[in-house]
mmCIF file of C-alpha atoms and ligand atoms in Angstrom:
data_model
loop_
_atom_site.group_PDB
_atom_site.id
_atom_site.type_symbol
_atom_site.label_atom_id
_atom_site.label_comp_id
_atom_site.label_asym_id
_atom_site.label_seq_id
_atom_site.Cartn_x
_atom_site.Cartn_y
_atom_site.Cartn_z
ATOM 1 C CA UNK A 1 -5.448 18.817 -14.009
ATOM 2 C CA UNK A 2 -4.755 16.018 -16.455
ATOM 3 C CA UNK A 3 -6.453 16.655 -19.812
ATOM 4 C CA UNK A 4 -7.538 13.396 -21.405
ATOM 5 C CA UNK A 5 -7.481 12.961 -25.152
ATOM 6 C CA UNK A 6 -10.953 12.952 -26.595
ATOM 7 C CA UNK A 7 -11.096 10.407 -29.391
ATOM 8 C CA UNK A 8 -12.231 6.804 -28.976
ATOM 9 C CA UNK A 9 -11.732 4.466 -31.899
ATOM 10 C CA UNK A 10 -14.288 1.678 -32.177
ATOM 11 C CA UNK A 11 -12.636 -1.036 -34.231
ATOM 12 C CA UNK A 12 -14.334 -4.195 -35.449
ATOM 13 C CA UNK A 13 -12.996 -7.652 -36.138
ATOM 14 C CA UNK A 14 -16.339 -9.444 -36.617
ATOM 15 C CA UNK A 15 -17.933 -11.992 -34.293
ATOM 16 C CA UNK A 16 -21.513 -12.483 -33.184
ATOM 17 C CA UNK A 17 -21.762 -8.866 -32.114
ATOM 18 C CA UNK A 18 -21.678 -8.153 -35.854
ATOM 19 C CA UNK A 19 -23.645 -11.293 -36.731
ATOM 20 C CA UNK A 20 -26.799 -11.478 -38.815
ATOM 21 C CA UNK A 21 -29.418 -14.251 -38.773
ATOM 22 C CA UNK A 22 -32.165 -14.871 -41.332
ATOM 23 C CA UNK A 23 -34.791 -14.724 -38.567
ATOM 24 C CA UNK A 24 -34.802 -12.455 -35.522
ATOM 25 C CA UNK A 25 -35.962 -15.326 -33.349
ATOM 26 C CA UNK A 26 -32.762 -17.210 -34.180
ATOM 27 C CA UNK A 27 -30.003 -16.677 -31.623
ATOM 28 C CA UNK A 28 -27.683 -19.397 -32.900
ATOM 29 C CA UNK A 29 -28.066 -19.907 -36.673
ATOM 30 C CA UNK A 30 -26.359 -16.741 -37.930
ATOM 31 C CA UNK A 31 -23.364 -15.556 -39.874
ATOM 32 C CA UNK A 32 -20.809 -13.985 -37.525
ATOM 33 C CA UNK A 33 -18.965 -10.870 -38.684
ATOM 34 C CA UNK A 34 -21.401 -9.961 -41.450
ATOM 35 C CA UNK A 35 -22.154 -6.392 -40.326
ATOM 36 C CA UNK A 36 -19.778 -3.488 -40.159
ATOM 37 C CA UNK A 37 -18.852 -2.214 -36.690
ATOM 38 C CA UNK A 38 -20.293 1.106 -37.916
ATOM 39 C CA UNK A 39 -23.709 -0.613 -38.225
ATOM 40 C CA UNK A 40 -23.329 -2.009 -34.708
ATOM 41 C CA UNK A 41 -22.570 1.484 -33.376
ATOM 42 C CA UNK A 42 -25.721 2.751 -35.093
ATOM 43 C CA UNK A 43 -27.803 0.424 -32.899
ATOM 44 C CA UNK A 44 -26.776 2.367 -29.769
ATOM 45 C CA UNK A 45 -29.377 4.804 -28.448
ATOM 46 C CA UNK A 46 -28.856 8.340 -29.672
ATOM 47 C CA UNK A 47 -28.987 9.663 -26.097
ATOM 48 C CA UNK A 48 -26.087 7.435 -25.076
ATOM 49 C CA UNK A 49 -23.952 8.795 -27.891
ATOM 50 C CA UNK A 50 -25.024 12.360 -27.034
ATOM 51 C CA UNK A 51 -23.823 11.788 -23.471
ATOM 52 C CA UNK A 52 -20.384 10.885 -24.784
ATOM 53 C CA UNK A 53 -20.335 14.093 -26.801
ATOM 54 C CA UNK A 54 -21.328 16.043 -23.665
ATOM 55 C CA UNK A 55 -18.252 14.527 -21.987
ATOM 56 C CA UNK A 56 -16.158 15.881 -24.846
ATOM 57 C CA UNK A 57 -15.623 12.439 -26.356
ATOM 58 C CA UNK A 58 -16.101 11.675 -30.008
ATOM 59 C CA UNK A 59 -15.918 8.288 -31.667
ATOM 60 C CA UNK A 60 -14.756 7.084 -35.026
ATOM 61 C CA UNK A 61 -14.942 3.538 -36.296
ATOM 62 C CA UNK A 62 -13.113 1.159 -38.583
ATOM 63 C CA UNK A 63 -13.521 -2.472 -39.604
ATOM 64 C CA UNK A 64 -10.107 -4.057 -39.246
ATOM 65 C CA UNK A 65 -11.559 -7.453 -40.155
ATOM 66 C CA UNK A 66 -14.919 -9.225 -40.290
ATOM 67 C CA UNK A 67 -14.317 -12.796 -39.206
ATOM 68 C CA UNK A 68 -15.925 -15.488 -37.136
ATOM 69 C CA UNK A 69 -13.381 -15.657 -34.327
ATOM 70 C CA UNK A 70 -13.088 -19.448 -34.585
ATOM 71 C CA UNK A 71 -10.984 -18.530 -37.643
ATOM 72 C CA UNK A 72 -8.906 -15.891 -35.857
ATOM 73 C CA UNK A 73 -5.183 -16.211 -36.426
ATOM 74 C CA UNK A 74 -1.888 -14.622 -37.433
ATOM 75 C CA UNK A 75 -3.154 -12.640 -40.436
ATOM 76 C CA UNK A 76 -5.871 -10.785 -38.556
ATOM 77 C CA UNK A 77 -3.668 -10.410 -35.484
ATOM 78 C CA UNK A 78 -1.053 -8.710 -37.692
ATOM 79 C CA UNK A 79 -3.642 -6.196 -38.902
ATOM 80 C CA UNK A 80 -5.068 -5.563 -35.436
ATOM 81 C CA UNK A 81 -1.665 -5.125 -33.854
ATOM 82 C CA UNK A 82 -0.477 -2.733 -36.562
ATOM 83 C CA UNK A 83 -3.604 -0.560 -36.359
ATOM 84 C CA UNK A 84 -3.604 -0.532 -32.565
ATOM 85 C CA UNK A 85 -0.006 0.608 -32.456
ATOM 86 C CA UNK A 86 -0.813 3.480 -34.811
ATOM 87 C CA UNK A 87 -3.908 4.533 -32.899
ATOM 88 C CA UNK A 88 -2.349 4.280 -29.459
ATOM 89 C CA UNK A 89 0.599 6.423 -30.580
ATOM 90 C CA UNK A 90 -1.796 9.206 -31.626
ATOM 91 C CA UNK A 91 -2.023 11.785 -28.814
ATOM 92 C CA UNK A 92 -5.628 12.536 -29.776
ATOM 93 C CA UNK A 93 -6.707 8.947 -29.125
ATOM 94 C CA UNK A 94 -7.844 8.281 -25.607
ATOM 95 C CA UNK A 95 -8.838 4.622 -25.962
ATOM 96 C CA UNK A 96 -9.731 1.899 -28.421
ATOM 97 C CA UNK A 97 -12.809 -0.301 -28.151
ATOM 98 C CA UNK A 98 -12.259 -3.504 -30.097
ATOM 99 C CA UNK A 99 -15.165 -5.784 -30.967
ATOM 100 C CA UNK A 100 -14.422 -9.490 -31.399
ATOM 101 C CA UNK A 101 -16.115 -12.884 -31.457
ATOM 102 C CA UNK A 102 -16.540 -14.511 -28.067
ATOM 103 C CA UNK A 103 -14.938 -17.813 -29.087
ATOM 104 C CA UNK A 104 -11.320 -16.684 -29.092
ATOM 105 C CA UNK A 105 -11.504 -13.220 -27.548
ATOM 106 C CA UNK A 106 -9.436 -14.460 -24.601
ATOM 107 C CA UNK A 107 -6.574 -15.433 -26.904
ATOM 108 C CA UNK A 108 -6.521 -12.108 -28.747
ATOM 109 C CA UNK A 109 -6.835 -10.235 -25.448
ATOM 110 C CA UNK A 110 -3.895 -12.121 -23.954
ATOM 111 C CA UNK A 111 -1.785 -11.596 -27.084
ATOM 112 C CA UNK A 112 -2.482 -7.862 -27.174
ATOM 113 C CA UNK A 113 -1.927 -7.375 -23.461
ATOM 114 C CA UNK A 114 1.416 -9.171 -23.724
ATOM 115 C CA UNK A 115 2.619 -7.251 -26.759
ATOM 116 C CA UNK A 116 1.228 -3.758 -26.304
ATOM 117 C CA UNK A 117 2.935 -1.635 -23.732
ATOM 118 C CA UNK A 118 0.172 0.879 -23.283
ATOM 119 C CA UNK A 119 -1.560 2.630 -20.463
ATOM 120 C CA UNK A 120 -4.328 3.723 -22.784
ATOM 121 C CA UNK A 121 -7.347 1.449 -22.485
ATOM 122 C CA UNK A 122 -7.922 -1.182 -25.157
ATOM 123 C CA UNK A 123 -11.369 -2.409 -24.235
ATOM 124 C CA UNK A 124 -12.479 -5.547 -26.011
ATOM 125 C CA UNK A 125 -16.098 -6.553 -26.188
ATOM 126 C CA UNK A 126 -18.333 -9.095 -27.870
ATOM 127 C CA UNK A 127 -21.810 -10.613 -27.811
ATOM 128 C CA UNK A 128 -23.450 -13.990 -27.472
ATOM 129 C CA UNK A 129 -26.466 -13.066 -29.610
ATOM 130 C CA UNK A 130 -26.357 -11.688 -33.141
ATOM 131 C CA UNK A 131 -27.160 -8.056 -33.835
ATOM 132 C CA UNK A 132 -30.424 -9.142 -35.502
ATOM 133 C CA UNK A 133 -31.749 -10.966 -32.402
ATOM 134 C CA UNK A 134 -34.992 -9.854 -30.778
ATOM 135 C CA UNK A 135 -33.024 -9.010 -27.652
ATOM 136 C CA UNK A 136 -29.341 -8.660 -28.596
ATOM 137 C CA UNK A 137 -26.691 -8.284 -25.897
ATOM 138 C CA UNK A 138 -24.140 -6.549 -28.140
ATOM 139 C CA UNK A 139 -25.423 -2.969 -27.752
ATOM 140 C CA UNK A 140 -25.315 -3.111 -23.939
ATOM 141 C CA UNK A 141 -21.848 -4.678 -24.027
ATOM 142 C CA UNK A 142 -20.665 -1.978 -26.418
ATOM 143 C CA UNK A 143 -22.106 0.759 -24.188
ATOM 144 C CA UNK A 144 -20.360 -0.784 -21.176
ATOM 145 C CA UNK A 145 -17.104 -1.006 -23.132
ATOM 146 C CA UNK A 146 -17.405 2.697 -24.013
ATOM 147 C CA UNK A 147 -18.009 3.493 -20.340
ATOM 148 C CA UNK A 148 -14.807 1.633 -19.412
ATOM 149 C CA UNK A 149 -12.906 3.328 -22.258
ATOM 150 C CA UNK A 150 -13.941 6.736 -20.838
ATOM 151 C CA UNK A 151 -13.106 5.839 -17.248
ATOM 152 C CA UNK A 152 -9.919 7.581 -16.026
ATOM 153 C CA UNK A 153 -8.867 4.471 -14.062
ATOM 154 C CA UNK A 154 -8.970 2.140 -17.063
ATOM 155 C CA UNK A 155 -5.563 0.879 -18.230
ATOM 156 C CA UNK A 156 -4.350 -1.540 -20.876
ATOM 157 C CA UNK A 157 -6.227 -4.455 -22.397
ATOM 158 C CA UNK A 158 -9.390 -5.826 -20.827
ATOM 159 C CA UNK A 159 -12.557 -7.635 -21.894
ATOM 160 C CA UNK A 160 -16.027 -6.314 -21.072
ATOM 161 C CA UNK A 161 -19.018 -8.642 -21.293
ATOM 162 C CA UNK A 162 -22.274 -8.915 -19.386
ATOM 163 C CA UNK A 163 -21.421 -5.976 -17.135
ATOM 164 C CA UNK A 164 -18.123 -7.502 -16.000
ATOM 165 C CA UNK A 165 -14.611 -6.236 -16.764
ATOM 166 C CA UNK A 166 -12.088 -9.070 -17.063
ATOM 167 C CA UNK A 167 -8.285 -8.938 -17.159
ATOM 168 C CA UNK A 168 -6.824 -10.342 -20.374
ATOM 169 C CA UNK A 169 -4.665 -12.622 -18.241
ATOM 170 C CA UNK A 170 -7.590 -14.375 -16.609
ATOM 171 C CA UNK A 171 -10.597 -14.216 -18.854
ATOM 172 C CA UNK A 172 -11.952 -17.448 -20.298
ATOM 173 C CA UNK A 173 -15.139 -18.331 -22.126
ATOM 174 C CA UNK A 174 -16.802 -20.899 -19.909
ATOM 175 C CA UNK A 175 -20.244 -21.304 -21.449
ATOM 176 C CA UNK A 176 -21.290 -21.900 -25.071
ATOM 177 C CA UNK A 177 -24.712 -20.227 -24.871
ATOM 178 C CA UNK A 178 -25.471 -18.124 -21.775
ATOM 179 C CA UNK A 179 -25.119 -14.365 -22.084
ATOM 180 C CA UNK A 180 -22.870 -14.387 -19.034
ATOM 181 C CA UNK A 181 -20.374 -16.647 -20.763
ATOM 182 C CA UNK A 182 -17.071 -15.442 -19.286
ATOM 183 C CA UNK A 183 -15.192 -15.967 -16.083
ATOM 184 C CA UNK A 184 -11.974 -14.656 -14.610
ATOM 185 C CA UNK A 185 -11.788 -17.813 -12.514
ATOM 186 C CA UNK A 186 -10.265 -17.525 -9.085
ATOM 187 C CA UNK A 187 -8.512 -14.314 -10.176
ATOM 188 C CA UNK A 188 -11.875 -12.555 -10.099
ATOM 189 C CA UNK A 189 -13.039 -9.659 -12.251
ATOM 190 C CA UNK A 190 -11.326 -6.282 -12.488
ATOM 191 C CA UNK A 191 -14.550 -4.304 -12.229
ATOM 192 C CA UNK A 192 -18.278 -4.194 -12.866
ATOM 193 C CA UNK A 193 -20.155 -1.710 -15.012
ATOM 194 C CA UNK A 194 -23.366 -0.542 -13.396
ATOM 195 C CA UNK A 195 -25.606 2.021 -15.095
ATOM 196 C CA UNK A 196 -22.653 3.363 -17.017
ATOM 197 C CA UNK A 197 -20.445 3.655 -13.911
ATOM 198 C CA UNK A 198 -17.375 1.475 -13.454
ATOM 199 C CA UNK A 199 -16.827 -0.023 -9.988
ATOM 200 C CA UNK A 200 -13.216 -1.177 -9.784
ATOM 201 C CA UNK A 201 -11.917 -4.011 -7.597
ATOM 202 C CA UNK A 202 -8.417 -4.114 -9.057
ATOM 203 C CA UNK A 203 -6.195 -1.946 -11.195
ATOM 204 C CA UNK A 204 -5.325 -3.824 -14.360
ATOM 205 C CA UNK A 205 -1.580 -3.617 -13.702
ATOM 206 C CA UNK A 206 -2.020 -5.146 -10.237
ATOM 207 C CA UNK A 207 -3.037 -8.414 -11.836
ATOM 208 C CA UNK A 208 -0.496 -11.129 -12.396
ATOM 209 C CA UNK A 209 1.413 -10.787 -15.655
ATOM 210 C CA UNK A 210 3.011 -13.727 -17.392
ATOM 211 C CA UNK A 211 6.741 -13.279 -17.711
ATOM 212 C CA UNK A 212 8.016 -15.823 -20.207
ATOM 213 C CA UNK A 213 11.121 -15.181 -22.172
ATOM 214 C CA UNK A 214 9.270 -13.112 -24.771
ATOM 215 C CA UNK A 215 11.088 -10.436 -26.687
ATOM 216 C CA UNK A 216 8.217 -8.009 -27.348
ATOM 217 C CA UNK A 217 9.860 -5.987 -30.071
ATOM 218 C CA UNK A 218 11.033 -8.955 -32.117
ATOM 219 C CA UNK A 219 7.669 -10.705 -31.688
ATOM 220 C CA UNK A 220 5.844 -7.582 -32.910
ATOM 221 C CA UNK A 221 8.204 -7.280 -35.855
ATOM 222 C CA UNK A 222 7.641 -10.955 -36.677
ATOM 223 C CA UNK A 223 3.835 -10.670 -36.467
ATOM 224 C CA UNK A 224 3.306 -7.310 -38.133
ATOM 225 C CA UNK A 225 5.971 -8.002 -40.759
ATOM 226 C CA UNK A 226 4.001 -11.149 -41.687
ATOM 227 C CA UNK A 227 7.116 -12.538 -43.345
ATOM 228 C CA UNK A 228 7.040 -16.145 -42.252
ATOM 229 C CA UNK A 229 4.580 -18.560 -40.674
ATOM 230 C CA UNK A 230 4.354 -18.544 -36.904
ATOM 231 C CA UNK A 231 6.383 -21.238 -35.134
ATOM 232 C CA UNK A 232 4.101 -24.268 -35.127
ATOM 233 C CA UNK A 233 2.923 -25.037 -31.606
ATOM 234 C CA UNK A 234 0.176 -27.570 -30.905
ATOM 235 C CA UNK A 235 -1.884 -28.267 -27.783
ATOM 236 C CA UNK A 236 -2.439 -31.836 -26.587
ATOM 237 C CA UNK A 237 -4.568 -32.956 -23.674
ATOM 238 C CA UNK A 238 -3.647 -35.688 -21.236
ATOM 239 C CA UNK A 239 -6.604 -37.825 -20.169
ATOM 240 C CA UNK A 240 -7.582 -41.232 -18.898
ATOM 241 C CA UNK A 241 -6.629 -43.810 -21.530
ATOM 242 C CA UNK A 242 -4.186 -41.442 -23.311
ATOM 243 C CA UNK A 243 -1.779 -43.209 -25.673
ATOM 244 C CA UNK A 244 0.606 -40.534 -26.902
ATOM 245 C CA UNK A 245 -0.015 -41.655 -30.506
ATOM 246 C CA UNK A 246 -1.235 -38.163 -31.343
ATOM 247 C CA UNK A 247 2.006 -36.654 -30.055
ATOM 248 C CA UNK A 248 4.065 -39.061 -32.182
ATOM 249 C CA UNK A 249 1.963 -38.234 -35.246
ATOM 250 C CA UNK A 250 2.362 -34.494 -34.718
ATOM 251 C CA UNK A 251 6.143 -34.867 -34.681
ATOM 252 C CA UNK A 252 6.264 -36.670 -38.047
ATOM 253 C CA UNK A 253 7.378 -34.333 -40.852
ATOM 254 C CA UNK A 254 4.650 -33.840 -43.464
ATOM 255 C CA UNK A 255 4.903 -32.144 -46.802
ATOM 256 C CA UNK A 256 3.290 -28.727 -46.758
ATOM 257 C CA UNK A 257 3.299 -28.569 -42.957
ATOM 258 C CA UNK A 258 5.586 -26.417 -40.877
ATOM 259 C CA UNK A 259 7.814 -28.604 -38.695
ATOM 260 C CA UNK A 260 6.524 -28.878 -35.153
ATOM 261 C CA UNK A 261 8.429 -26.518 -32.828
ATOM 262 C CA UNK A 262 6.496 -26.881 -29.604
ATOM 263 C CA UNK A 263 3.849 -28.748 -27.646
ATOM 264 C CA UNK A 264 1.751 -27.528 -24.774
ATOM 265 C CA UNK A 265 0.351 -30.415 -22.782
ATOM 266 C CA UNK A 266 -2.797 -29.632 -20.824
ATOM 267 C CA UNK A 267 -2.254 -32.034 -17.986
ATOM 268 C CA UNK A 268 -4.726 -33.550 -15.595
ATOM 269 C CA UNK A 269 -5.173 -31.832 -12.232
ATOM 270 C CA UNK A 270 -1.933 -30.247 -11.144
ATOM 271 C CA UNK A 271 -0.408 -30.654 -14.602
ATOM 272 C CA UNK A 272 0.181 -34.407 -14.409
ATOM 273 C CA UNK A 273 0.622 -36.406 -17.601
ATOM 274 C CA UNK A 274 -0.466 -39.985 -18.417
ATOM 275 C CA UNK A 275 2.625 -42.196 -18.517
ATOM 276 C CA UNK A 276 2.064 -43.240 -22.158
ATOM 277 C CA UNK A 277 1.830 -39.607 -23.178
ATOM 278 C CA UNK A 278 4.809 -38.797 -20.971
ATOM 279 C CA UNK A 279 6.891 -41.270 -23.002
ATOM 280 C CA UNK A 280 5.683 -39.746 -26.271
ATOM 281 C CA UNK A 281 6.533 -36.251 -24.997
ATOM 282 C CA UNK A 282 10.027 -37.443 -24.132
ATOM 283 C CA UNK A 283 10.395 -38.737 -27.698
ATOM 284 C CA UNK A 284 9.166 -35.368 -28.996
ATOM 285 C CA UNK A 285 11.621 -33.547 -26.759
ATOM 286 C CA UNK A 286 14.395 -35.774 -28.112
ATOM 287 C CA UNK A 287 13.522 -34.505 -31.592
ATOM 288 C CA UNK A 288 14.009 -30.902 -30.493
ATOM 289 C CA UNK A 289 10.379 -30.077 -29.727
ATOM 290 C CA UNK A 290 9.884 -27.679 -26.813
ATOM 291 C CA UNK A 291 7.394 -29.042 -24.275
ATOM 292 C CA UNK A 292 5.510 -27.055 -21.651
ATOM 293 C CA UNK A 293 2.860 -28.208 -19.209
ATOM 294 C CA UNK A 294 -0.202 -26.507 -17.818
ATOM 295 C CA UNK A 295 -3.412 -27.724 -16.227
ATOM 296 C CA UNK A 296 -6.581 -28.614 -18.067
ATOM 297 C CA UNK A 297 -8.552 -27.469 -14.975
ATOM 298 C CA UNK A 298 -10.639 -24.365 -15.624
ATOM 299 C CA UNK A 299 -9.520 -22.619 -12.434
ATOM 300 C CA UNK A 300 -6.142 -22.255 -10.769
ATOM 301 C CA UNK A 301 -2.719 -23.044 -12.132
ATOM 302 C CA UNK A 302 -0.047 -25.718 -11.644
ATOM 303 C CA UNK A 303 1.328 -25.499 -8.104
ATOM 304 C CA UNK A 304 4.954 -26.470 -7.539
ATOM 305 C CA UNK A 305 5.636 -28.499 -4.392
ATOM 306 C CA UNK A 306 8.998 -27.612 -2.902
ATOM 307 C CA UNK A 307 10.186 -26.311 -6.258
ATOM 308 C CA UNK A 308 9.924 -29.747 -7.941
ATOM 309 C CA UNK A 309 8.165 -29.947 -11.277
ATOM 310 C CA UNK A 310 8.049 -33.761 -11.294
ATOM 311 C CA UNK A 311 4.853 -35.496 -12.229
ATOM 312 C CA UNK A 312 5.755 -38.655 -10.265
ATOM 313 C CA UNK A 313 7.365 -38.539 -6.876
ATOM 314 C CA UNK A 314 8.733 -42.136 -6.910
ATOM 315 C CA UNK A 315 11.296 -42.174 -9.682
ATOM 316 C CA UNK A 316 11.878 -38.414 -9.557
ATOM 317 C CA UNK A 317 13.638 -37.672 -12.848
ATOM 318 C CA UNK A 318 13.940 -33.942 -13.304
ATOM 319 C CA UNK A 319 10.899 -32.859 -15.317
ATOM 320 C CA UNK A 320 11.768 -32.086 -18.881
ATOM 321 C CA UNK A 321 9.011 -29.586 -19.291
ATOM 322 C CA UNK A 322 8.311 -26.562 -17.207
ATOM 323 C CA UNK A 323 4.826 -25.731 -16.045
ATOM 324 C CA UNK A 324 3.276 -22.444 -17.101
ATOM 325 C CA UNK A 325 0.625 -20.538 -15.203
ATOM 326 C CA UNK A 326 -1.697 -20.079 -18.147
ATOM 327 C CA UNK A 327 -4.616 -22.013 -19.598
ATOM 328 C CA UNK A 328 -3.658 -24.200 -22.596
ATOM 329 C CA UNK A 329 -4.503 -21.884 -25.465
ATOM 330 C CA UNK A 330 -2.865 -18.836 -23.931
ATOM 331 C CA UNK A 331 0.153 -21.011 -23.077
ATOM 332 C CA UNK A 332 0.287 -21.980 -26.738
ATOM 333 C CA UNK A 333 0.496 -18.312 -27.736
ATOM 334 C CA UNK A 334 3.123 -17.646 -25.074
ATOM 335 C CA UNK A 335 5.255 -20.450 -26.468
ATOM 336 C CA UNK A 336 4.838 -19.249 -30.061
ATOM 337 C CA UNK A 337 5.889 -15.710 -29.041
ATOM 338 C CA UNK A 338 8.870 -17.127 -27.158
ATOM 339 C CA UNK A 339 9.926 -19.206 -30.180
ATOM 340 C CA UNK A 340 9.663 -16.200 -32.505
ATOM 341 C CA UNK A 341 12.820 -14.891 -30.918
ATOM 342 C CA UNK A 342 14.676 -18.186 -31.440
ATOM 343 C CA UNK A 343 16.023 -19.898 -34.501
ATOM 344 C CA UNK A 344 14.223 -23.022 -35.780
HETATM 345 C C1 SIN B 401 -17.264 -15.782 -32.917
HETATM 346 O O1 SIN B 401 -16.538 -16.055 -31.951
HETATM 347 O O2 SIN B 401 -16.913 -15.046 -33.849
HETATM 348 C C2 SIN B 401 -18.619 -16.387 -33.012
HETATM 349 C C3 SIN B 401 -19.216 -16.633 -31.688
HETATM 350 C C4 SIN B 401 -19.453 -15.393 -30.890
HETATM 351 O O3 SIN B 401 -18.997 -14.298 -31.150
HETATM 352 O O4 SIN B 401 -20.195 -15.556 -29.884
#
C-alpha cells in the first residue's frame, strides 16, 4: 500500500481571501492581502481541522507574500516558485495549498503548472468576498482546497473555487463579482468538491498542455535568480476601428523602459487582426519584435484551416505570427518564458 506523506503546507500570497473591510457589510471596499494566511486558517471550523488530524494529516502555514493580485508579478512569482520547489522536494510534504487573489490566479496557476514538474498537488484557492464579510466564501474554498490536497487522485497545479476544481490550463476569471466567478470554458472542470468529497471528471495530466519552446530549467533559473527584468512582452487587442498606433508606440525605445521583445495580439474571432493593426505588427516584426496571435474570445482557441495561419484568404502571404492556443494573458507568459531562453 502506498503511504502518503502527511504534511500539507498552506501558503498565502494575499488576495481577497485575506482581505479586510472596515465594515462587515462591505463585500467590495476592502484591502486585499491584509490578513495572514494563518488568520484565514483560524476561521476554519475546529471539527474540520480535527478531521484532517484523524486522517493523519497536519498542516503548517506560511505567508510567502501579502499582495492584491492585480499587482502580482515577477518578484512574488520568484518567491513562490522558490518556496514551492523546496516544499515539493520534501518527502514529508504531501501537498501545498496556495491562497491567491482571484484577479490573476489564472496567470500564476498557468505559470506554476508550466514550470513545476510535480505530481504532488499544488491546490490554489481564493475568495470573492473578504474574510471580514458577513458571509465570506474563503473558508469554504479553503476547506475544499484541503479536501483536494488530501485526495489521492489529485495531481499537479489546479484552482479550486466555488466547489469546482479547474485545470491551470483552462481556468479564467469570467465575472467581477459573483462568487462563482471562474470557468474552464469548453475544456470543462476537472472535478467538483461535494461535502468534502472530490468527484473527478478528468485526471489533471489528461488535460491539454501547452508545448511552446520553453526551457523549464533556464526559465526557473531566470525567475528564481531574479537577476534581470523579464523579457518585455505586451498584449494588444484587435478591435473594430483599430489603428495600430498603440503597437507603433510600444515599439519606440523609451528611457527607463526595457526594449519591447514581444507582442501577443488578441485577435477578433478566430485570431483575425484589423488590417491597420496588421500593418503595425509587420513594422514591429521588422524591428525584431516577436509576434504571436490568439483569440480574444472567452472560449475556444484559434482553429487552423488546412494548416494555414493566414488572416486573409485573398492575398495569402504566409502569416508572420503563429497562433497560440492560450488566452491572451497566459500567452503573454508563455512568450516571456520562451524568450527567457533566448538572447535579446
Ligand atoms: C485580488 O485579486 O487580490 C483581489 C481580488 C480578489 O481576490 O478577489
